[in-house]
Short mmCIF file of C-alpha atoms (C1' of nucleotides) in Angstrom, two decimals:
data_model
loop_
_atom_site.label_atom_id
_atom_site.label_comp_id
_atom_site.label_asym_id
_atom_site.label_seq_id
_atom_site.Cartn_x
_atom_site.Cartn_y
_atom_site.Cartn_z
CA MET A 1 0.13 0.02 -0.40
CA GLY A 2 1.30 3.42 0.58
CA ALA A 3 -0.18 4.84 -2.49
CA MET A 4 -0.06 8.18 -3.41
CA LEU A 5 -3.13 9.64 -1.90
CA ASP A 6 -2.04 13.41 -2.08
CA THR A 7 -4.30 15.27 -4.79
CA GLU A 8 -2.16 18.21 -4.61
CA GLY A 9 0.78 16.97 -6.23
CA LYS A 10 2.75 19.32 -4.70
CA GLU A 11 5.43 17.06 -2.32
CA THR A 12 7.87 15.43 -4.18
CA SER A 13 8.51 12.88 -1.40
CA ALA A 14 7.59 12.61 2.22
CA THR A 15 10.50 13.39 3.87
CA HIS A 16 10.91 16.78 2.23
CA GLY A 17 7.39 17.48 3.14
CA ALA A 18 7.63 16.88 6.85
CA TYR A 19 11.03 18.65 6.77
CA ARG A 20 9.21 21.80 5.33
CA ARG A 21 6.05 21.43 7.45
CA LEU A 22 8.43 20.90 10.46
CA ARG A 23 10.82 23.35 10.01
CA GLU A 24 7.88 26.39 9.39
CA MET A 25 6.06 25.00 12.65
CA ILE A 26 9.26 25.89 14.56
CA LEU A 27 10.29 29.03 12.85
CA THR A 28 6.53 30.18 13.81
CA GLY A 29 6.93 28.78 17.51
CA VAL A 30 4.10 26.38 16.57
CA LEU A 31 6.58 23.81 17.98
CA PRO A 32 8.31 26.05 21.01
CA PRO A 33 12.14 26.66 21.88
CA GLY A 34 13.21 23.66 24.09
CA GLN A 35 9.82 21.41 23.35
CA LYS A 36 10.72 17.75 23.16
CA LEU A 37 10.04 16.47 19.76
CA LYS A 38 8.82 12.85 19.68
CA ILE A 39 8.91 10.93 16.78
CA GLU A 40 5.35 9.10 17.42
CA GLN A 41 3.37 12.51 18.24
CA LEU A 42 5.08 14.23 15.13
CA ARG A 43 4.06 10.69 13.27
CA GLY A 44 0.24 11.49 13.77
CA LEU A 45 0.84 15.11 13.26
CA LEU A 46 2.14 15.19 9.73
CA ASP A 47 0.66 11.76 9.01
CA THR A 48 3.37 10.24 7.82
CA GLY A 49 5.72 7.34 8.61
CA ALA A 50 8.51 7.40 11.36
CA SER A 51 11.38 7.21 8.48
CA PRO A 52 10.43 10.40 7.14
CA VAL A 53 9.98 12.45 10.62
CA ARG A 54 13.34 11.28 11.26
CA GLU A 55 15.18 12.37 8.18
CA ALA A 56 13.58 15.92 8.46
CA LEU A 57 14.60 15.97 12.16
CA SER A 58 18.19 15.34 11.08
CA LEU A 59 17.56 17.77 8.35
CA LEU A 60 16.61 19.87 10.90
CA THR A 61 19.53 19.71 13.14
CA SER A 62 21.86 20.96 10.59
CA ASP A 63 19.71 24.19 10.37
CA MET A 64 20.34 24.43 13.78
CA LEU A 65 16.79 24.86 14.37
CA VAL A 66 16.45 20.91 16.02
CA GLU A 67 19.03 19.73 18.87
CA ARG A 68 19.65 16.09 19.31
CA ILE A 69 20.31 14.44 22.59
CA ASP A 70 22.61 11.53 23.06
CA GLN A 71 20.19 8.90 22.15
CA ARG A 72 17.04 10.37 24.00
CA GLY A 73 15.73 11.60 20.82
CA PHE A 74 15.05 15.31 19.38
CA ARG A 75 13.85 18.78 20.87
CA ALA A 76 13.00 21.94 19.38
CA ALA A 77 16.46 24.26 19.59
CA PRO A 78 16.35 26.33 22.48
CA VAL A 79 16.09 30.45 22.62
CA SER A 80 18.71 32.94 24.23
CA LYS A 81 19.02 36.21 24.26
CA CYS A 82 22.76 35.39 23.75
CA ASN A 83 22.14 33.24 20.76
CA PHE A 84 20.05 35.98 19.29
CA GLU A 85 22.87 38.10 19.50
CA GLU A 86 25.45 35.68 18.48
CA ILE A 87 22.96 35.45 15.00
CA LEU A 88 22.51 39.28 14.42
CA LEU A 89 26.38 39.91 14.64
CA LEU A 90 27.13 37.09 12.18
CA ARG A 91 24.75 38.24 10.19
CA CYS A 92 26.01 41.92 9.93
CA ASN A 93 29.48 40.20 9.10
CA LEU A 94 28.53 37.92 6.34
CA GLU A 95 25.67 39.59 4.73
CA GLU A 96 28.34 42.68 4.83
CA THR A 97 30.88 40.44 2.54
CA ALA A 98 28.08 39.21 0.71
CA LEU A 99 26.56 42.52 -0.43
CA HIS A 100 30.04 43.92 -1.15
CA ALA A 101 30.77 40.94 -3.64
CA SER A 102 27.24 41.49 -5.38
CA ILE A 103 27.81 45.01 -6.02
CA THR A 104 30.82 44.11 -7.33
CA ASN A 105 29.54 42.04 -9.82
CA ALA A 106 26.86 43.86 -10.26
CA ASP A 107 25.15 43.75 -13.95
CA ALA A 108 22.01 44.60 -15.54
CA ALA A 109 20.14 40.84 -15.25
CA TRP A 110 20.93 41.35 -11.11
CA GLU A 111 19.46 44.86 -10.90
CA ASP A 112 16.37 43.56 -12.66
CA ARG A 113 15.90 40.55 -10.04
CA LEU A 114 16.28 43.06 -7.58
CA VAL A 115 13.73 45.53 -8.77
CA LEU A 116 11.45 42.63 -9.13
CA ARG A 117 11.96 41.34 -6.08
CA HIS A 118 11.16 44.63 -4.31
CA HIS A 119 8.35 45.25 -5.94
CA HIS A 120 6.78 41.59 -5.52
CA MET A 121 7.35 42.56 -1.60
CA LYS A 122 5.80 45.69 -1.21
CA LYS A 123 2.83 43.79 -3.38
CA ALA A 124 3.14 41.23 -0.74
CA SER A 125 2.91 43.95 2.20
CA GLN A 126 -1.12 44.15 1.75
CA ASN A 127 -1.33 40.06 1.90
CA GLY A 128 -0.81 38.36 4.81
CA ALA A 129 2.00 37.65 6.80
CA ARG A 130 2.85 34.46 5.58
CA ASP A 131 3.45 36.25 1.92
CA PHE A 132 5.23 39.07 3.33
CA GLU A 133 7.71 37.33 4.85
CA ASN A 134 8.74 34.95 1.86
CA ALA A 135 8.91 37.86 -0.55
CA HIS A 136 10.86 39.98 1.95
CA LYS A 137 13.32 36.73 2.21
CA ALA A 138 13.36 36.49 -1.21
CA PHE A 139 14.42 40.20 -1.41
CA HIS A 140 17.34 40.19 0.83
CA MET A 141 18.59 36.96 -0.76
CA ALA A 142 18.34 38.27 -4.14
CA LEU A 143 20.47 41.48 -2.62
CA LEU A 144 23.16 38.90 -1.55
CA ASP A 145 22.93 35.86 -4.37
CA ASN A 146 24.93 38.21 -7.03
CA SER A 147 28.05 37.34 -4.79
CA LYS A 148 28.15 33.77 -6.53
CA MET A 149 29.48 32.39 -3.38
CA PRO A 150 27.14 29.22 -2.59
CA LEU A 151 28.25 28.75 0.77
CA LEU A 152 27.99 31.94 2.02
CA LEU A 153 24.52 32.35 0.74
CA ARG A 154 23.90 29.17 2.45
CA TYR A 155 25.16 30.70 5.68
CA CYS A 156 22.90 34.03 5.13
CA SER A 157 19.69 32.05 4.88
CA GLN A 158 20.53 29.85 7.70
CA LEU A 159 20.82 33.14 9.68
CA TYR A 160 17.77 34.69 8.14
CA ASP A 161 15.54 31.84 9.12
CA LEU A 162 17.03 31.50 12.79
CA ASN A 163 16.09 35.29 13.34
CA ILE A 164 12.77 34.95 11.87
CA ARG A 165 12.26 32.76 14.77
CA TYR A 166 13.01 35.33 17.49
CA ARG A 167 10.63 37.79 15.52
CA TYR A 168 7.55 35.45 15.73
CA LEU A 169 8.45 34.40 18.92
CA ALA A 170 8.51 38.17 20.32
CA ALA A 171 5.88 39.83 18.05
CA GLY A 172 3.88 36.81 16.75
CA GLY A 173 5.62 37.32 13.38
CA SER A 174 5.18 41.28 12.85
CA SER A 175 7.49 43.59 14.79
CA TYR A 176 6.91 46.10 11.26
CA LYS A 177 4.21 48.04 12.64
CA LYS A 178 6.38 50.67 14.62
CA ARG A 179 9.08 51.68 11.94
CA ASP A 180 9.36 52.74 8.57
CA ILE A 181 10.28 49.41 7.01
CA ALA A 182 9.77 50.47 3.48
CA ALA A 183 11.70 53.36 3.55
CA GLU A 184 14.63 51.22 5.23
CA HIS A 185 14.26 48.65 2.14
CA GLN A 186 14.03 51.47 -0.41
CA GLN A 187 17.34 53.03 0.66
CA ILE A 188 19.23 49.84 0.15
CA LEU A 189 17.82 49.22 -2.95
CA ASP A 190 18.69 52.61 -4.34
CA ALA A 191 22.38 51.99 -3.19
CA ALA A 192 22.77 48.94 -4.43
CA LEU A 193 21.35 50.22 -7.96
CA ASN A 194 23.49 53.01 -7.68
CA HIS A 195 26.40 50.57 -7.40
CA ASP A 196 27.39 52.43 -3.79
CA ALA A 197 28.77 49.41 -2.15
CA ASP A 198 29.32 51.43 1.35
CA SER A 199 26.02 53.14 1.63
CA ALA A 200 24.12 49.72 0.55
CA THR A 201 25.95 48.01 3.51
CA ARG A 202 25.55 50.74 6.02
CA HIS A 203 21.53 50.80 5.01
CA LEU A 204 21.50 46.91 5.50
CA ILE A 205 23.46 46.29 8.42
CA ASP A 206 21.58 49.60 10.42
CA HIS A 207 18.38 47.93 8.95
CA TYR A 208 19.42 44.57 10.81
CA ARG A 209 20.48 46.30 14.10
CA ARG A 210 17.57 48.36 14.74
CA THR A 211 15.41 45.13 14.59
CA GLY A 212 17.53 43.77 16.38
CA GLU A 213 17.59 46.68 19.06
CA TYR A 214 13.62 46.32 19.42
CA LEU A 215 14.08 42.20 19.88
CA SER A 216 16.54 42.19 21.90
CA SER A 217 14.34 44.84 23.83
CA GLN A 218 11.70 42.52 24.27
CA MET A 219 13.54 39.58 25.50
CA GLU A 220 14.26 38.86 29.30
CA PRO A 221 17.68 39.14 30.25
CA MET B 1 18.75 -9.81 16.88
CA GLY B 2 20.84 -6.61 15.94
CA ALA B 3 22.85 -7.43 19.54
CA MET B 4 25.86 -5.14 20.18
CA LEU B 5 28.50 -7.09 18.54
CA ASP B 6 31.43 -4.38 18.85
CA THR B 7 33.56 -5.57 21.45
CA GLU B 8 35.49 -1.78 21.23
CA GLY B 9 32.50 -0.20 22.80
CA LYS B 10 33.24 3.08 21.00
CA GLU B 11 30.24 3.53 18.97
CA THR B 12 27.66 5.14 20.94
CA SER B 13 25.26 4.36 18.15
CA ALA B 14 24.97 3.01 14.36
CA THR B 15 24.18 6.31 12.86
CA HIS B 16 27.06 8.22 14.66
CA GLY B 17 29.22 5.34 13.73
CA ALA B 18 28.26 5.60 10.11
CA TYR B 19 28.45 9.29 10.21
CA ARG B 20 31.98 9.17 11.59
CA ARG B 21 33.53 6.70 9.20
CA LEU B 22 31.41 8.03 5.74
CA ARG B 23 32.68 11.76 6.97
CA GLU B 24 36.55 10.40 7.10
CA MET B 25 36.19 8.34 3.61
CA ILE B 26 35.47 11.57 2.24
CA LEU B 27 37.48 13.81 3.71
CA THR B 28 40.77 11.73 2.75
CA GLY B 29 39.44 10.93 -0.81
CA VAL B 30 38.11 7.35 -0.09
CA LEU B 31 35.44 8.30 -1.72
CA PRO B 32 36.38 10.78 -4.21
CA PRO B 33 34.10 14.04 -5.05
CA GLY B 34 31.17 13.44 -7.20
CA GLN B 35 31.03 10.11 -6.38
CA LYS B 36 27.53 8.05 -6.47
CA LEU B 37 27.08 6.82 -3.11
CA LYS B 38 24.39 4.02 -3.31
CA ILE B 39 22.82 2.80 -0.10
CA GLU B 40 23.44 -0.64 -0.50
CA GLN B 41 27.26 -0.49 -0.90
CA LEU B 42 27.65 1.75 1.79
CA ARG B 43 25.25 -0.70 3.80
CA GLY B 44 27.72 -3.46 3.11
CA LEU B 45 30.53 -1.43 3.43
CA LEU B 46 29.98 -0.28 7.12
CA ASP B 47 28.08 -3.12 7.80
CA THR B 48 25.17 -1.83 9.28
CA GLY B 49 21.50 -1.01 8.08
CA ALA B 50 20.01 1.07 5.38
CA SER B 51 18.47 3.35 8.46
CA PRO B 52 21.91 4.74 9.91
CA VAL B 53 23.17 4.89 6.41
CA ARG B 54 20.38 7.23 5.17
CA GLU B 55 21.05 9.37 8.22
CA ALA B 56 24.57 9.54 8.23
CA LEU B 57 24.17 10.96 4.66
CA SER B 58 21.39 13.15 5.77
CA LEU B 59 23.89 14.75 8.13
CA LEU B 60 26.84 14.94 5.84
CA THR B 61 24.34 16.51 3.59
CA SER B 62 24.33 19.89 5.79
CA ASP B 63 28.39 19.92 6.09
CA MET B 64 28.03 19.94 2.76
CA LEU B 65 30.12 16.73 2.29
CA VAL B 66 27.47 15.19 0.38
CA GLU B 67 24.71 16.42 -2.13
CA ARG B 68 21.22 14.81 -2.29
CA ILE B 69 19.86 14.82 -5.57
CA ASP B 70 16.27 14.88 -6.46
CA GLN B 71 14.67 11.45 -5.51
CA ARG B 72 17.94 9.68 -7.12
CA GLY B 73 20.15 9.19 -3.72
CA PHE B 74 23.38 11.16 -2.61
CA ARG B 75 26.42 11.47 -4.22
CA ALA B 76 29.97 12.71 -2.52
CA ALA B 77 30.04 16.18 -2.79
CA PRO B 78 31.65 17.81 -5.87
CA VAL B 79 34.99 20.04 -5.91
CA SER B 80 36.12 23.28 -7.74
CA LYS B 81 38.87 25.70 -7.36
CA CYS B 82 36.17 28.49 -7.21
CA ASN B 83 34.63 26.26 -4.20
CA PHE B 84 37.75 26.09 -2.53
CA GLU B 85 38.48 29.68 -3.00
CA GLU B 86 35.13 30.65 -1.51
CA ILE B 87 36.35 28.11 1.61
CA LEU B 88 39.74 29.97 1.91
CA LEU B 89 37.99 33.42 1.75
CA LEU B 90 35.07 32.61 4.53
CA ARG B 91 37.65 31.17 6.86
CA CYS B 92 39.67 34.25 6.70
CA ASN B 93 36.77 36.47 7.30
CA LEU B 94 35.12 33.94 10.04
CA GLU B 95 38.39 32.77 11.81
CA GLU B 96 39.49 36.54 11.98
CA THR B 97 36.11 37.23 13.87
CA ALA B 98 36.42 34.43 16.11
CA LEU B 99 40.04 34.85 17.26
CA HIS B 100 39.68 38.97 17.70
CA ALA B 101 36.47 37.45 20.02
CA SER B 102 39.15 34.62 21.59
CA ILE B 103 41.40 37.06 22.60
CA THR B 104 39.22 39.74 23.57
CA ASN B 105 37.86 36.93 26.53
CA ALA B 106 41.42 36.05 26.91
CA ASP B 107 42.00 34.26 30.86
CA ALA B 108 44.47 32.24 32.59
CA ALA B 109 42.49 28.99 31.37
CA TRP B 110 42.13 29.66 28.02
CA GLU B 111 46.16 30.26 27.58
CA ASP B 112 46.42 26.88 29.39
CA ARG B 113 44.16 25.24 27.03
CA LEU B 114 46.27 26.57 23.73
CA VAL B 115 49.62 25.74 25.08
CA LEU B 116 48.37 22.25 25.96
CA ARG B 117 47.05 21.78 22.22
CA HIS B 118 49.95 23.32 20.88
CA HIS B 119 51.80 21.00 22.68
CA HIS B 120 50.05 17.88 21.63
CA MET B 121 50.29 18.92 18.01
CA LYS B 122 53.85 19.18 18.11
CA LYS B 123 54.11 15.71 19.44
CA ALA B 124 51.75 14.32 16.91
CA SER B 125 53.70 15.26 14.49
CA GLN B 126 55.99 12.64 15.28
CA ASN B 127 53.01 9.84 14.80
CA GLY B 128 50.95 9.48 11.69
CA ALA B 129 49.42 11.82 9.59
CA ARG B 130 45.81 11.08 11.31
CA ASP B 131 47.14 11.87 14.79
CA PHE B 132 48.39 15.09 13.18
CA GLU B 133 45.48 16.06 11.51
CA ASN B 134 43.46 15.68 14.63
CA ALA B 135 45.48 17.75 16.90
CA HIS B 136 45.93 20.05 14.36
CA LYS B 137 42.51 20.71 14.51
CA ALA B 138 42.40 21.07 18.05
CA PHE B 139 44.83 23.53 18.13
CA HIS B 140 43.23 25.65 15.63
CA MET B 141 39.67 25.49 17.28
CA ALA B 142 41.31 26.21 20.74
CA LEU B 143 42.38 29.37 19.41
CA LEU B 144 38.73 30.46 18.28
CA ASP B 145 36.80 28.33 21.16
CA ASN B 146 37.34 31.39 23.69
CA SER B 147 34.76 33.69 21.63
CA LYS B 148 32.04 31.79 23.13
CA MET B 149 30.15 31.99 19.75
CA PRO B 150 28.61 28.31 19.09
CA LEU B 151 27.42 29.06 15.81
CA LEU B 152 30.64 30.60 14.46
CA LEU B 153 32.65 27.91 16.19
CA ARG B 154 30.54 25.60 14.19
CA TYR B 155 30.89 27.20 10.68
CA CYS B 156 34.46 27.38 11.25
CA SER B 157 34.87 23.78 12.05
CA GLN B 158 32.87 22.94 8.86
CA LEU B 159 34.86 24.78 6.99
CA TYR B 160 38.07 23.70 8.32
CA ASP B 161 36.80 20.20 7.17
CA LEU B 162 35.81 21.10 3.58
CA ASN B 163 39.25 22.79 3.33
CA ILE B 164 41.30 19.81 5.05
CA ARG B 165 39.47 17.78 2.18
CA TYR B 166 41.35 19.56 -0.63
CA ARG B 167 44.63 18.64 1.21
CA TYR B 168 43.95 15.41 1.06
CA LEU B 169 43.07 15.09 -2.60
CA ALA B 170 45.77 17.45 -3.76
CA ALA B 171 48.69 15.96 -2.06
CA GLY B 172 47.20 12.63 -0.29
CA GLY B 173 47.00 14.57 3.04
CA SER B 174 50.27 15.95 3.94
CA SER B 175 51.21 19.23 1.99
CA TYR B 176 53.08 20.08 4.87
CA LYS B 177 56.54 19.31 3.74
CA LYS B 178 57.81 22.43 2.00
CA ARG B 179 57.25 25.03 4.45
CA ASP B 180 58.03 25.55 8.18
CA ILE B 181 54.56 25.18 9.44
CA ALA B 182 55.90 24.59 13.09
CA ALA B 183 57.22 28.34 13.20
CA GLU B 184 53.74 29.39 11.77
CA HIS B 185 51.77 27.87 14.63
CA GLN B 186 54.35 29.22 17.31
CA GLN B 187 53.99 32.88 15.91
CA ILE B 188 50.18 32.46 16.25
CA LEU B 189 50.68 30.82 19.48
CA ASP B 190 52.70 33.80 20.85
CA ALA B 191 51.00 36.44 19.67
CA ALA B 192 47.41 34.81 21.17
CA LEU B 193 49.22 34.60 24.35
CA ASN B 194 50.66 38.40 24.33
CA HIS B 195 46.62 39.13 23.70
CA ASP B 196 48.02 40.72 20.37
CA ALA B 197 44.96 40.45 18.54
CA ASP B 198 46.00 42.25 15.38
CA SER B 199 49.59 40.37 15.28
CA ALA B 200 47.46 36.72 15.91
CA THR B 201 45.03 37.09 12.88
CA ARG B 202 47.17 38.65 10.42
CA HIS B 203 49.75 35.48 11.37
CA LEU B 204 46.50 32.86 11.09
CA ILE B 205 45.28 34.62 7.86
CA ASP B 206 48.83 34.32 6.16
CA HIS B 207 49.04 30.69 7.16
CA TYR B 208 45.77 30.09 5.35
CA ARG B 209 46.55 32.07 2.76
CA ARG B 210 50.11 30.68 2.07
CA THR B 211 48.51 26.69 2.45
CA GLY B 212 45.68 28.16 0.17
CA GLU B 213 48.46 29.37 -2.61
CA TYR B 214 50.04 26.36 -2.44
CA LEU B 215 46.82 24.33 -2.87
CA SER B 216 45.24 26.69 -5.64
CA SER B 217 48.68 25.99 -7.77
CA GLN B 218 48.46 22.28 -7.48
CA MET B 219 44.88 22.28 -9.10
CA GLU B 220 43.59 22.47 -12.77
CA PRO B 221 41.79 25.72 -13.71
"C1'" DA C 1 21.84 2.33 -38.37
"C1'" DT C 2 18.78 5.23 -35.51
"C1'" DG C 3 15.49 6.79 -32.43
"C1'" DT C 4 11.63 5.46 -29.57
"C1'" DC C 5 8.83 2.79 -26.36
"C1'" DA C 6 8.03 -0.63 -23.24
"C1'" DA C 7 9.27 -4.21 -20.09
"C1'" DA C 8 12.97 -5.18 -16.95
"C1'" DT C 9 16.23 -4.21 -13.80
"C1'" DA C 10 18.15 -1.72 -10.00
"C1'" DA C 11 17.73 1.57 -6.46
"C1'" DT C 12 15.43 4.72 -3.52
"C1'" DA C 13 11.94 6.02 -0.04
"C1'" DT C 14 8.87 4.60 3.10
"C1'" DC C 15 6.47 1.04 5.84
"C1'" DG C 16 5.84 -2.00 10.21
"C1'" DA C 17 7.54 -4.48 13.13
"C1'" DT C 18 11.54 -5.73 17.26
"C1'" DA C 19 15.26 -4.94 20.07
"C1'" DT C 20 17.43 -1.68 22.74
"C1'" DT C 21 17.69 2.07 26.22
"C1'" DT C 22 15.73 5.67 28.77
"C1'" DT C 23 12.17 6.92 31.98
"C1'" DT C 24 8.71 6.20 35.11
"C1'" DG C 25 6.62 4.42 39.45
"C1'" DG C 26 6.61 2.28 43.36
"C1'" DA C 27 8.17 -1.29 47.17
"C1'" DG C 28 11.40 -2.20 50.45
"C1'" DT C 29 15.23 -0.35 53.48
"C1'" DC C 30 17.92 2.31 56.11
"C1'" DG D 1 10.73 10.12 55.57
"C1'" DA D 2 14.13 10.03 52.05
"C1'" DC D 3 17.10 6.82 49.03
"C1'" DT D 4 18.11 3.13 46.60
"C1'" DC D 5 16.85 -0.65 43.91
"C1'" DC D 6 14.28 -3.11 40.77
"C1'" DA D 7 10.27 -4.22 37.56
"C1'" DA D 8 7.10 -1.92 33.98
"C1'" DA D 9 5.85 1.26 30.50
"C1'" DA D 10 7.46 4.56 27.04
"C1'" DA D 11 10.33 6.02 23.47
"C1'" DT D 12 14.29 5.74 20.71
"C1'" DA D 13 17.65 3.21 17.48
"C1'" DT D 14 17.72 0.04 13.95
"C1'" DC D 15 16.42 -3.52 10.99
"C1'" DG D 16 13.73 -6.38 7.17
"C1'" DA D 17 10.47 -5.91 3.56
"C1'" DT D 18 7.59 -3.84 0.60
"C1'" DA D 19 6.13 -0.12 -2.79
"C1'" DT D 20 7.91 3.45 -5.64
"C1'" DT D 21 10.53 5.57 -8.97
"C1'" DA D 22 14.45 6.01 -12.05
"C1'" DT D 23 17.66 3.83 -15.09
"C1'" DT D 24 18.72 0.21 -18.41
"C1'" DT D 25 18.01 -2.86 -21.95
"C1'" DG D 26 15.99 -4.57 -25.71
"C1'" DA D 27 12.66 -5.06 -29.62
"C1'" DC D 28 10.42 -2.80 -32.86
"C1'" DA D 29 9.27 0.56 -36.43
"C1'" DT D 30 11.13 4.36 -39.37
#
DNA sequence: ATGTCAAATAATATCGATATTTTTGGAGTC
DNA sequence: GACTCCAAAAATATCGATATTATTTGACAT
């Protein structure tokens, strides 16, 4: 048995589907930090077998969203102010490198992609938080991806996700209300299109630091 | 059955054992870059079941030593000059940050650890290449680990391993013969013990770049 | 000869079941 | 009354088998 029952046909494999769903649940705080992740429980929740669940948890381990404990199974990675500050610091460091390199390699195709992503992000801000999150990440990654450095991009993507998790935990998904985020994005975009690497990185890092300070202030010690 | 047959009692779990052995085989080039990694073949080679093998391969995927292809299984990650240069660049960037932070947090206990690791490394250089490699990594990680930044250390460790792989591929494990590596290590150690962050990072990065240039020259385009 | 399609083969992905280990709970002792 | 030790329960890790998907082979038509 075990036939293909999904009518949607979206998930390529059970493992990948489990990975994506678990990942989203951890990022958005549905599975809270430190929570024990029992195979049987998740098997029921995701309606799949134990093997895909185990493999998905293994993959999430390397994204640092799940921790493996000895022979005692898995749990959602804990959070701490200290961890958050490390993420912020590394992000600033790595994204500065990546954005510099991206601008060094700047060409028309990249600029087009950038403008497009920015436009999509603005459009998505009318829709739900889910849509905006995706578009927001796509814009930020587009800023970096012209660096043509796959390892660096991977790290930036990982750190982005770790960071977004704190945003969900602190503010239920959108701490965007107070500041004029749109203006900050516009400044970064403009500087990038002008090939002004220093200005672009400065705006980008300010953008992160400001969000970081806000989130930090929301957290206990 | 599946009883505990290992007389050594070293491996905690079949998965972890498979992970370590596969990892070593990929790092040292026993499993060459790009090679298809068939479950059945590895199952026989490691004398274990399919589940531990799969899970080990999943973990290696996140170390970027193994690539997963669609629904077509796994293969050892390919290599390229471009990839090598990215590793070198990121290593310089991240280890500079880590070493600076380590020295900022410097205390007597750290200095003791450092001296000890350096001593062990010197002693191990008389033994086989395997022993030296382990001691060498331990020394380099000890330089960084006082930064108290777990994510950063993890990335540094990953990149160290990716780099060592190129050394094995280029020179069969030891490209140490030409230069006076011992002197370079001594310089780094002395600067670190003097809390001279700038000098230490400069020596460290020179150390990497020199090795990098040598390896780069050994590679095709 | 060459390209195409279908059956056969091989490999992967997944399931269900078992063995191992950890945790829990309670009886007996100091 | 608190602590240790042993049995019961739960959870994990692993195995063997099956279903699914990719790859190869070979026959057929062009």
